[in-house]
XYZ file of N, CA and C in Angstrom:
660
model
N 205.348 16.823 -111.057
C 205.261 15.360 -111.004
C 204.030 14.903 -111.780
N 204.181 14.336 -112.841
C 202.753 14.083 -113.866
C 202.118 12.424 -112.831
N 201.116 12.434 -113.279
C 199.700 12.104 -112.593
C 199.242 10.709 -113.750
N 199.368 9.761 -113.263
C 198.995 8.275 -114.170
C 197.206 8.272 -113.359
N 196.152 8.691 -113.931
C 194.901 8.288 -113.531
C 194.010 6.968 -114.901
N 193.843 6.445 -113.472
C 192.733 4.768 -114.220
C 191.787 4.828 -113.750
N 190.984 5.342 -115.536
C 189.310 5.480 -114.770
C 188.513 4.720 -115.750
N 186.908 4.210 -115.685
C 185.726 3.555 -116.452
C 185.167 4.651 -116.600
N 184.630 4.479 -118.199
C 183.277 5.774 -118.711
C 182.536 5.028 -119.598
N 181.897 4.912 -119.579
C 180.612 4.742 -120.160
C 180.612 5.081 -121.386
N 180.446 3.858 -122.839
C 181.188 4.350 -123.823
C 179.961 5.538 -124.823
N 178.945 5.722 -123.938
C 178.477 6.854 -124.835
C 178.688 7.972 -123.904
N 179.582 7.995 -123.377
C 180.189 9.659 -122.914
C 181.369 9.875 -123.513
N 182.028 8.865 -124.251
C 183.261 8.738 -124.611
C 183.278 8.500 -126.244
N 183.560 7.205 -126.764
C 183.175 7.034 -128.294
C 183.440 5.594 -128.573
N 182.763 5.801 -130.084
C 182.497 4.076 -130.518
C 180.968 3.471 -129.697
N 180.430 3.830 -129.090
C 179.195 3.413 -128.240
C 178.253 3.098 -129.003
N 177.825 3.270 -130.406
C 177.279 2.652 -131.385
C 177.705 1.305 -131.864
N 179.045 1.501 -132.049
C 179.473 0.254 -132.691
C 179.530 -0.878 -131.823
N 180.262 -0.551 -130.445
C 180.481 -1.540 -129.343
C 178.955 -2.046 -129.009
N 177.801 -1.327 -129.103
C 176.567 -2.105 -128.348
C 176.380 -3.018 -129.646
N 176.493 -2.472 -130.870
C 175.963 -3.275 -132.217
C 176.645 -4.502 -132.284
N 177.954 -4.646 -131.686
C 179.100 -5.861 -132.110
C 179.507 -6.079 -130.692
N 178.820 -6.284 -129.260
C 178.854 -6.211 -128.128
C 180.483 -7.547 -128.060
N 180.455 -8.022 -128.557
C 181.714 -9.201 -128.556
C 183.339 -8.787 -128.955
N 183.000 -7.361 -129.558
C 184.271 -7.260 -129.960
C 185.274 -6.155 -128.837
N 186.097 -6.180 -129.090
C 187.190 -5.627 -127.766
C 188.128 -4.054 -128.403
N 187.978 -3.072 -128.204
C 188.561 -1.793 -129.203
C 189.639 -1.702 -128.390
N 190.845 -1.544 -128.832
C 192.183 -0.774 -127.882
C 193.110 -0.232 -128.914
N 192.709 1.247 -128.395
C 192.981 2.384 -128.741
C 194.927 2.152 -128.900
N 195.610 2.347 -130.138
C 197.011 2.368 -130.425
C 197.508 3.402 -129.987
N 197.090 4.468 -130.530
C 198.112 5.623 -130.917
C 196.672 6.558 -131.454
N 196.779 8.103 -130.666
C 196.424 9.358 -131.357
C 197.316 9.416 -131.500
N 196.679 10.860 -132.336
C 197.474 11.603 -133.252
C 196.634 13.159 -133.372
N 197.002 14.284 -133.048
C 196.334 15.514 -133.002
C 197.144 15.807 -134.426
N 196.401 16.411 -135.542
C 196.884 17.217 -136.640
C 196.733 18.732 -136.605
N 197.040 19.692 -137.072
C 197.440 21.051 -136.969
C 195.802 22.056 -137.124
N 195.045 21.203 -137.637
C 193.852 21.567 -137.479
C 193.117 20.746 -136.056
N 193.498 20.734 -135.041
C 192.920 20.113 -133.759
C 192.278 18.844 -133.898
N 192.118 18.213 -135.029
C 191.521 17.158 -135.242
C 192.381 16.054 -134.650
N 191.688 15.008 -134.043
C 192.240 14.220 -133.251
C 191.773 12.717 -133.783
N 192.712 12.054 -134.358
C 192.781 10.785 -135.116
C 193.570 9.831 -134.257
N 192.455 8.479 -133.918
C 192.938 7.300 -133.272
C 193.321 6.168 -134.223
N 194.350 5.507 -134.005
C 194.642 4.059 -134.844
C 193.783 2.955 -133.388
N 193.153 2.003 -133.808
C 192.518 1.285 -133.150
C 192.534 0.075 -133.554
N 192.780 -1.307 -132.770
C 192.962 -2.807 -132.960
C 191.361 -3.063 -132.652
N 190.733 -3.999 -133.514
C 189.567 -4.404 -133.098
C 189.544 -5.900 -133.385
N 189.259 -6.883 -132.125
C 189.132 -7.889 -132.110
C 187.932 -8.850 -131.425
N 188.064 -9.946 -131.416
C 186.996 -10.907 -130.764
C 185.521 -11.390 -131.454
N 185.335 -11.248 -132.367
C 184.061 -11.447 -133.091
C 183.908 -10.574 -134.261
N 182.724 -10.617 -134.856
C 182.437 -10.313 -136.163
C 182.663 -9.088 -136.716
N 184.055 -9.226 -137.480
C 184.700 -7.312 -137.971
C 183.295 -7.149 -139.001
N 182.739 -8.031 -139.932
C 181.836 -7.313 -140.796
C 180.836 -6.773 -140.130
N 180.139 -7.339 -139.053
C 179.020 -6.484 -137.827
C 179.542 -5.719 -137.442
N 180.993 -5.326 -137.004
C 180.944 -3.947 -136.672
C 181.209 -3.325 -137.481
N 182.181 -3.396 -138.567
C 182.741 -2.339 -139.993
C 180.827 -1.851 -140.139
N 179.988 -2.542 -139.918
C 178.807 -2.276 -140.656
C 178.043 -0.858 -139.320
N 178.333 -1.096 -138.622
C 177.855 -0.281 -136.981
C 179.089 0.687 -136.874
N 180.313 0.857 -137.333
C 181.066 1.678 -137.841
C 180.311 3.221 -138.731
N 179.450 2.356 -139.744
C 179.057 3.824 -140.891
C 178.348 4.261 -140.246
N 177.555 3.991 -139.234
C 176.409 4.752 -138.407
C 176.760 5.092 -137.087
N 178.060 5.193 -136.866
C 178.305 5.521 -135.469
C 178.574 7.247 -135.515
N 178.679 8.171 -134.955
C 178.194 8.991 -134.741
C 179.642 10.190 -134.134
N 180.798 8.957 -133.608
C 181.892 9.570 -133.064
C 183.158 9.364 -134.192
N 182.894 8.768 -135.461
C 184.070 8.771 -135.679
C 183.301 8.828 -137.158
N 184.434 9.678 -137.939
C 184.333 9.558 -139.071
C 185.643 9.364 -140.200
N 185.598 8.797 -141.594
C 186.913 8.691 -142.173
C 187.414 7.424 -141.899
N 187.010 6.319 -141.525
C 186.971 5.242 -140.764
C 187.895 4.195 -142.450
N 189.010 3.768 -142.132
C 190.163 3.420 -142.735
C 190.802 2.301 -142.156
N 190.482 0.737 -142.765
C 191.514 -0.445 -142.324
C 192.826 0.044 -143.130
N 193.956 -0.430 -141.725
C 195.118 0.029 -142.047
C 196.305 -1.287 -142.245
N 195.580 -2.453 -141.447
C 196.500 -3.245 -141.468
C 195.724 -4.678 -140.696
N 195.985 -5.479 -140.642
C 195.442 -6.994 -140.110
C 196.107 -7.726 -139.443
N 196.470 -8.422 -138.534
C 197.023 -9.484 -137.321
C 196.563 -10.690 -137.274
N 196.499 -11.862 -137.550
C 195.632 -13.235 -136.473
C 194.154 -12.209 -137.011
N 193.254 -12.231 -136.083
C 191.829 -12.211 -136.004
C 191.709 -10.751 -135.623
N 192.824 -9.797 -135.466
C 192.557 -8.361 -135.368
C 192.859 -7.398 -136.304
N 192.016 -6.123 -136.710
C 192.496 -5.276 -137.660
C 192.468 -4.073 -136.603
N 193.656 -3.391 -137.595
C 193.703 -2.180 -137.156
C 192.979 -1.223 -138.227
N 192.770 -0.239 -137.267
C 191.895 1.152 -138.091
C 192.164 2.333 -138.090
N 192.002 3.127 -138.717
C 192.369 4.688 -138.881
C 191.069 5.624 -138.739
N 190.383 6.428 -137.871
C 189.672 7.389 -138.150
C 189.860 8.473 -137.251
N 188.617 9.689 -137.730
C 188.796 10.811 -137.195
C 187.600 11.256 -136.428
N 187.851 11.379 -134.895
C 187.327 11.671 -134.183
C 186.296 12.712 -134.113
N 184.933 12.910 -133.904
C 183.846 13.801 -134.434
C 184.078 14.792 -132.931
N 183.078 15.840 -132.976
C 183.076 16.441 -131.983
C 182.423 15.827 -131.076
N 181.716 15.285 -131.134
C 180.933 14.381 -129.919
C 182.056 13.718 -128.661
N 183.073 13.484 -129.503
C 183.815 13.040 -128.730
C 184.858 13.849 -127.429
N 183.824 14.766 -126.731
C 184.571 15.676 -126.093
C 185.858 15.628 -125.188
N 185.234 14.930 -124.595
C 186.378 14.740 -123.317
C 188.137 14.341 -123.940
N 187.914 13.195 -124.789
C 189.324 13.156 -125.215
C 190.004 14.184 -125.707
N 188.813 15.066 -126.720
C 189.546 15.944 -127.629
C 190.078 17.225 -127.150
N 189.157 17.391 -125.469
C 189.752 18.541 -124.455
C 191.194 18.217 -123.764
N 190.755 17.065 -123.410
C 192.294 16.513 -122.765
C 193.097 16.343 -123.183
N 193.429 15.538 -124.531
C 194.485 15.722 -125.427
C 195.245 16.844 -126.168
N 194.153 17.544 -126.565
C 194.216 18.900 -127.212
C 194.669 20.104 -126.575
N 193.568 20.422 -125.451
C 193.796 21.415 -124.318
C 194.736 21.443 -123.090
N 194.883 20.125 -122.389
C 195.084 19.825 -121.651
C 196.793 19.064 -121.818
N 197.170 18.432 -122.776
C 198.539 17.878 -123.113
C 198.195 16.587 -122.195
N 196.977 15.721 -122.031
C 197.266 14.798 -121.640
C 197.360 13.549 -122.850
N 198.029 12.185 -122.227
C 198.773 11.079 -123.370
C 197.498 9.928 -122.590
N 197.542 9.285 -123.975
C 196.298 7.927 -123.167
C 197.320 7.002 -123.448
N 197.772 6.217 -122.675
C 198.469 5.129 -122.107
C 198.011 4.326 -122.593
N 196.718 4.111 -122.154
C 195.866 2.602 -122.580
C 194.643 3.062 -122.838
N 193.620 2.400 -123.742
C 192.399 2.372 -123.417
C 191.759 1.157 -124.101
N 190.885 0.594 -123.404
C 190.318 -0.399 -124.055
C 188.564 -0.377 -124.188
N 188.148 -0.728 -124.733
C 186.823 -0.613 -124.882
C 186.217 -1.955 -125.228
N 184.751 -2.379 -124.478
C 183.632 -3.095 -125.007
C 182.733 -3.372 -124.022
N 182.003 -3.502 -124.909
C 180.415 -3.506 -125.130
C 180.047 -1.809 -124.690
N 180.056 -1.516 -123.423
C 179.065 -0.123 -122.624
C 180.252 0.713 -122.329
N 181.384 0.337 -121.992
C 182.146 0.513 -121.244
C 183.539 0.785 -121.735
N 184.694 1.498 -121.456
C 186.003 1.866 -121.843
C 186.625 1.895 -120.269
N 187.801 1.182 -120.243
C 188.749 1.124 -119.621
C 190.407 1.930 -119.983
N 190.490 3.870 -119.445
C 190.995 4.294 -119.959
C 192.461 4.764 -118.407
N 193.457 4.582 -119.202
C 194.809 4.826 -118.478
C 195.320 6.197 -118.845
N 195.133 7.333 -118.564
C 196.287 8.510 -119.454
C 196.595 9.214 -118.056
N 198.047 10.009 -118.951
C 198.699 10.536 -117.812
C 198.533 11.874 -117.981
N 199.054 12.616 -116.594
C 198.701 14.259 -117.027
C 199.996 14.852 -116.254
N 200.686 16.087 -116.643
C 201.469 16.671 -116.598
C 201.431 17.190 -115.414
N 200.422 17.445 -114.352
C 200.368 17.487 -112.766
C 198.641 17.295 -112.207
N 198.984 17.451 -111.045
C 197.373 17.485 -110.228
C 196.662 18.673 -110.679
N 196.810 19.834 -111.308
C 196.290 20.461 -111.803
C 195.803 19.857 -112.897
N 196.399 19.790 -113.869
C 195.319 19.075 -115.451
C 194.496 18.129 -114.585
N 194.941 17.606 -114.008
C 193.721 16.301 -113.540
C 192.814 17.015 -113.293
N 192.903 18.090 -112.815
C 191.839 18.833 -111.948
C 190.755 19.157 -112.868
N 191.819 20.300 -113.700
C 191.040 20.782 -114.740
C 189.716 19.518 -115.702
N 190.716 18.907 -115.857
C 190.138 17.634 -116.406
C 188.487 17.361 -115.728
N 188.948 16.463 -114.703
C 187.640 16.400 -113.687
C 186.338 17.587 -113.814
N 187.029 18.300 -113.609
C 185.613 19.619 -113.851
C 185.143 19.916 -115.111
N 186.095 19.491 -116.192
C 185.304 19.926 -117.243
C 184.246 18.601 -117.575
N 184.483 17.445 -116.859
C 183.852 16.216 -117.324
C 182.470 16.280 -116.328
N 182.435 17.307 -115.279
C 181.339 17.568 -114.084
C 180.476 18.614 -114.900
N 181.563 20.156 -115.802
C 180.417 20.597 -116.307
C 179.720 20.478 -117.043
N 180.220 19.435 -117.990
C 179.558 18.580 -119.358
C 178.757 17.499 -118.944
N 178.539 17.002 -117.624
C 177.899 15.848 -117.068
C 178.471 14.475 -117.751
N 179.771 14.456 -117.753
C 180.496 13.099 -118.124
C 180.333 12.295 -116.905
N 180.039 11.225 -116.976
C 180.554 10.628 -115.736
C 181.737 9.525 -115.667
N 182.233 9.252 -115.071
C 183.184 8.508 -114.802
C 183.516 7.698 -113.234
N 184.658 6.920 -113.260
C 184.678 6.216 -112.454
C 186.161 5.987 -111.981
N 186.463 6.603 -111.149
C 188.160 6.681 -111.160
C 188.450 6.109 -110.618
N 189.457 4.554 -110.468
C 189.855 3.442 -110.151
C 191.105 3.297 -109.581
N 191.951 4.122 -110.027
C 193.628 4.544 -109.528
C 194.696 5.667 -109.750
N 194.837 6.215 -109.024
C 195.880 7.387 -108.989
C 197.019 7.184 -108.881
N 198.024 7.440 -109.554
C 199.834 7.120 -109.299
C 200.539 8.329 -109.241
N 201.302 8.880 -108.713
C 202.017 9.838 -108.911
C 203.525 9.273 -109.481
N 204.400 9.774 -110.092
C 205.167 8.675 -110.849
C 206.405 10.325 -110.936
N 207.533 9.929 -110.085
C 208.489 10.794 -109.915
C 209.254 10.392 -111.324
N 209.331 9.386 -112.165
C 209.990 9.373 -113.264
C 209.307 8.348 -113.943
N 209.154 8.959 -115.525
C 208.474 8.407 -116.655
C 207.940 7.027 -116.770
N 208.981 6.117 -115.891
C 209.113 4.504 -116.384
C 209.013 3.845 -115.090
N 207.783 2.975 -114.903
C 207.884 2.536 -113.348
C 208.979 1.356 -113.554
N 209.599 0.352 -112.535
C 210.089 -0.824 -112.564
C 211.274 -0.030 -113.195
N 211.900 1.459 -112.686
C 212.848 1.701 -113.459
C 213.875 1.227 -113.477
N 214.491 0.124 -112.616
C 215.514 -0.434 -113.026
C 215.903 -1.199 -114.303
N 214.297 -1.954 -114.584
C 214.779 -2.518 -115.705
C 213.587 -1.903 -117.158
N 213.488 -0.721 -116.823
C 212.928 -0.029 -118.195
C 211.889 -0.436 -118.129
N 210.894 -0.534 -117.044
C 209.411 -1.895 -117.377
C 209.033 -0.813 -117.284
N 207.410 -0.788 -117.815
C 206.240 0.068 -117.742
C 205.622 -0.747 -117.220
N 204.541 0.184 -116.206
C 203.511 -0.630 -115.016
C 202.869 -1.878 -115.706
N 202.509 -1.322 -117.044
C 201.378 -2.545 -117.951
C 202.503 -3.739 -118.318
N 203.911 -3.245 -118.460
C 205.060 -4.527 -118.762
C 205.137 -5.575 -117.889
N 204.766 -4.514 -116.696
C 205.720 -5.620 -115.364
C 204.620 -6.452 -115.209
N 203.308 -6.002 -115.278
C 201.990 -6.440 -114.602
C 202.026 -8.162 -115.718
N 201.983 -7.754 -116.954
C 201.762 -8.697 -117.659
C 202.677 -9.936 -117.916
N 204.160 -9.625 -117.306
C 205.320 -10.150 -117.218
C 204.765 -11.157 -115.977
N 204.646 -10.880 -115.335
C 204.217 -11.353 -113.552
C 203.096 -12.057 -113.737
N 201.661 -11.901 -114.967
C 200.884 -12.271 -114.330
C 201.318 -13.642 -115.888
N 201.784 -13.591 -116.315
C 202.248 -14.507 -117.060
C 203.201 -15.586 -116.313
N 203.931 -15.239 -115.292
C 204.441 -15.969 -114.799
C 203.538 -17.058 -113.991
N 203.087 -16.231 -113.083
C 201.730 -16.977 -112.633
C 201.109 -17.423 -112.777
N 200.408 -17.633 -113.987
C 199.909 -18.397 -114.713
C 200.450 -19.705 -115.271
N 201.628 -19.817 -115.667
C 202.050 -21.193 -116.108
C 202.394 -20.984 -117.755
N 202.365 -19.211 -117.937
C 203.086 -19.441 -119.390
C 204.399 -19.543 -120.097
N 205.218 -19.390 -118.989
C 206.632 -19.963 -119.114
C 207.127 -21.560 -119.064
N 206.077 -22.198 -118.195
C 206.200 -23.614 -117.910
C 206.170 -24.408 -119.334
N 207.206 -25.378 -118.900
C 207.236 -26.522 -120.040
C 206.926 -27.919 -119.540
N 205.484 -28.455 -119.747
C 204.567 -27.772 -121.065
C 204.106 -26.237 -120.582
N 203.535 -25.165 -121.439
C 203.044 -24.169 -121.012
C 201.408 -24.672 -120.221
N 201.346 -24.028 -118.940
C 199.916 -24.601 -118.442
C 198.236 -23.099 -119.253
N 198.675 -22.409 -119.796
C 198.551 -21.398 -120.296
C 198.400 -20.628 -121.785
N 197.949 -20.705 -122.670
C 198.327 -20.258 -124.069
C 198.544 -19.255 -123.734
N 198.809 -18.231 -125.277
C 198.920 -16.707 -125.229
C 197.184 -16.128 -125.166
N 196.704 -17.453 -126.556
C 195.469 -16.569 -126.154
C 194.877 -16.618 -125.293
N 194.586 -17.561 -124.589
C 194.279 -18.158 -123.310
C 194.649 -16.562 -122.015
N 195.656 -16.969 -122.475
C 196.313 -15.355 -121.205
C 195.359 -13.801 -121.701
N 195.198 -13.908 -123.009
C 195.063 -12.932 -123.308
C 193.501 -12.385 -123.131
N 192.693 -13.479 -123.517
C 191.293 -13.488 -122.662
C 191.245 -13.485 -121.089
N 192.088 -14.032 -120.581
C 192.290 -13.819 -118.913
C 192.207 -12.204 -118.963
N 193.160 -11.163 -119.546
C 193.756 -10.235 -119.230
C 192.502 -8.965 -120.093
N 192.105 -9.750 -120.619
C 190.391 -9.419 -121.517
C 191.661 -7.761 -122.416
N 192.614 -8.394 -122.978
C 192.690 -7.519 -124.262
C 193.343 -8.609 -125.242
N 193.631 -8.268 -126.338
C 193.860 -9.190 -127.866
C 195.265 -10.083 -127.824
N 194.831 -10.948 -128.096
C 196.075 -11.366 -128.591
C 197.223 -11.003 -129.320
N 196.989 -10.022 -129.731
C 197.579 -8.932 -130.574
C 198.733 -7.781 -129.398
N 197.657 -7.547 -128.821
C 198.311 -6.500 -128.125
C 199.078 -6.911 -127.403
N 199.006 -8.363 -126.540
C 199.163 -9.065 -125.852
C 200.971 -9.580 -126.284
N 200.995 -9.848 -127.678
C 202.392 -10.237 -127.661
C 203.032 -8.970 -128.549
N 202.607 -7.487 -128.775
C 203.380 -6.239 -128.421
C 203.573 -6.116 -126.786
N 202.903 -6.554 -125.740
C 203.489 -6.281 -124.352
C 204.450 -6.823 -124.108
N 204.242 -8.440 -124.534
C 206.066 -9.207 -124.534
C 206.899 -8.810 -125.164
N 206.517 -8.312 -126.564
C 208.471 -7.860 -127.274
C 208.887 -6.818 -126.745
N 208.116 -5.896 -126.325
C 208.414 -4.678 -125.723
C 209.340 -4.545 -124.349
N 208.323 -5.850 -123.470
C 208.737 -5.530 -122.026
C 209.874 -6.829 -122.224
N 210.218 -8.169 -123.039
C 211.315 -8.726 -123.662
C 212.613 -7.697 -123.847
N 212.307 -7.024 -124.667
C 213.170 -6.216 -125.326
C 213.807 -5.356 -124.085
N 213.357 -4.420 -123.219
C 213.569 -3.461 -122.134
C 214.507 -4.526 -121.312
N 213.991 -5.805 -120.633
C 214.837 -6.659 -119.999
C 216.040 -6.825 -119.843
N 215.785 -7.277 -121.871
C 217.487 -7.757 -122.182
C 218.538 -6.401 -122.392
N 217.806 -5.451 -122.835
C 218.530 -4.267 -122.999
C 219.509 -3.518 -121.390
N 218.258 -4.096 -120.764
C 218.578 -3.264 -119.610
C 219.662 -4.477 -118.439
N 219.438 -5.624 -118.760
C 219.987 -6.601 -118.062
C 221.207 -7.043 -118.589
N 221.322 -7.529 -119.649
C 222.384 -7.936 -120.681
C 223.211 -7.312 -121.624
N 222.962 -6.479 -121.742
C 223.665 -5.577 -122.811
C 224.368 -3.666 -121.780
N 225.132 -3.120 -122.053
C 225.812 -2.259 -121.337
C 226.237 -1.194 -122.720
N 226.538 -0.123 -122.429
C 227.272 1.519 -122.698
C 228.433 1.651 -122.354
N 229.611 1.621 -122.987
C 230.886 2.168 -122.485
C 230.962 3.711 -122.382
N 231.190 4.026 -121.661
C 231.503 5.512 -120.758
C 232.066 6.065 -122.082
N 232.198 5.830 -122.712
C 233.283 6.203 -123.805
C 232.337 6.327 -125.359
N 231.394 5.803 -124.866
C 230.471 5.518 -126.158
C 229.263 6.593 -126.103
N 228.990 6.924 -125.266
C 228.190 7.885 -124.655
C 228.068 9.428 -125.417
């Protein structure tokens, strides 16, 4: 039964902790690794909320990432390409060693807000101790045990779908007039506007798929 753990680290046990104190305004959330055949472990990263030239500039002197590559642009966020230094331990054990997936992570100013899952209570374990013998510290916030891949499995939602679906409701961003913007929501929810309406097409998309649309037995 794989293991959904939500924990805070301290972003100089983790990475980017140069750049985030230098550009304290801006918000990092981690897209997509990528491990290549030489163990090297490459993040795509959205960076938003304030001044990309202050941080692109706290970027060349940061210490965890190198190879550092704009890949693409949004509204007021870019995405980035680099390659993770060794400093950056903990991810590169867990991902690498360990087969764990990061779900989410977000980062700013001191601090990273990280979601990944692990293949049982063992990797967690393992995990945990290697972050005790390296003196990582951390802050573990929530444990899930998750008997199948997709919470809200009836209708294909992921925990972060349903959460943001719901707290959108609540808010007043369906209401006409909307009581609510996106960005508005999206500073509530303190990640990008960006990311913010990939959670709607996504958890949109799962809805209608799963609500409105059907498989003939025959099609299968």
């Amino acid at each position: 039964m794989s293991i959904v753990a939500e924990f805070s680290v301290r972003s100089d046990d983790f990475a980017l902790c140069h750049s985030l104190t230098e550009a304290p305004h801006m918000i990092v959330e981690i897209e997509q690794v990528v491990a290549t055949m030489e163990n090297k472990v490459m993040p795509y990263f959205w960076v938003s909320g304030g001044d990309h030239a202050e941080f692109e500039e706290a970027l060349q002197n940061d210490g965890s990432v190198t190879g550092v590559a704009r890949i693409d642009r949004a509204d007021d966020a870019i995405l980035y390409r680099a390659e993770w230094t060794k400093n950056v331990e903990t991810i590169v054990y867990a991902y690498v060693e360990l087969g764990a997936t990061i779900m989410d992570a977000v980062g700013r100013d001191r601090y990273w807000e990280l979601r990944m899952r692990f293949d049982d209570r063992e990797a967690l374990s393992q995990f945990e101790d290697y972050c005790k013998e390296n003196r990582i510290s951390f802050e573990l916030n929530q444990l899930q045990e998750q008997e199948q891949p997709m919470a809200s499995a009836q209708y294909d939602l992921t925990t972060k779908q349903r959460e943001t679906l719901v707290t959108a409701l609540e808010e007043g961003y369906y209401e006409v007039p909307q009581r609510i913007s996106m960005s508005e929501l999206a500073d509530d929810m303190g990640v990008s506007q960006q990311a913010l309406s990939k959670r709607f097409h996504a958890a949109h998309r799962n809805l209608i798929t799963s609500t409105l649309t059907f498989t003939h037995p025959d099609d299968q």
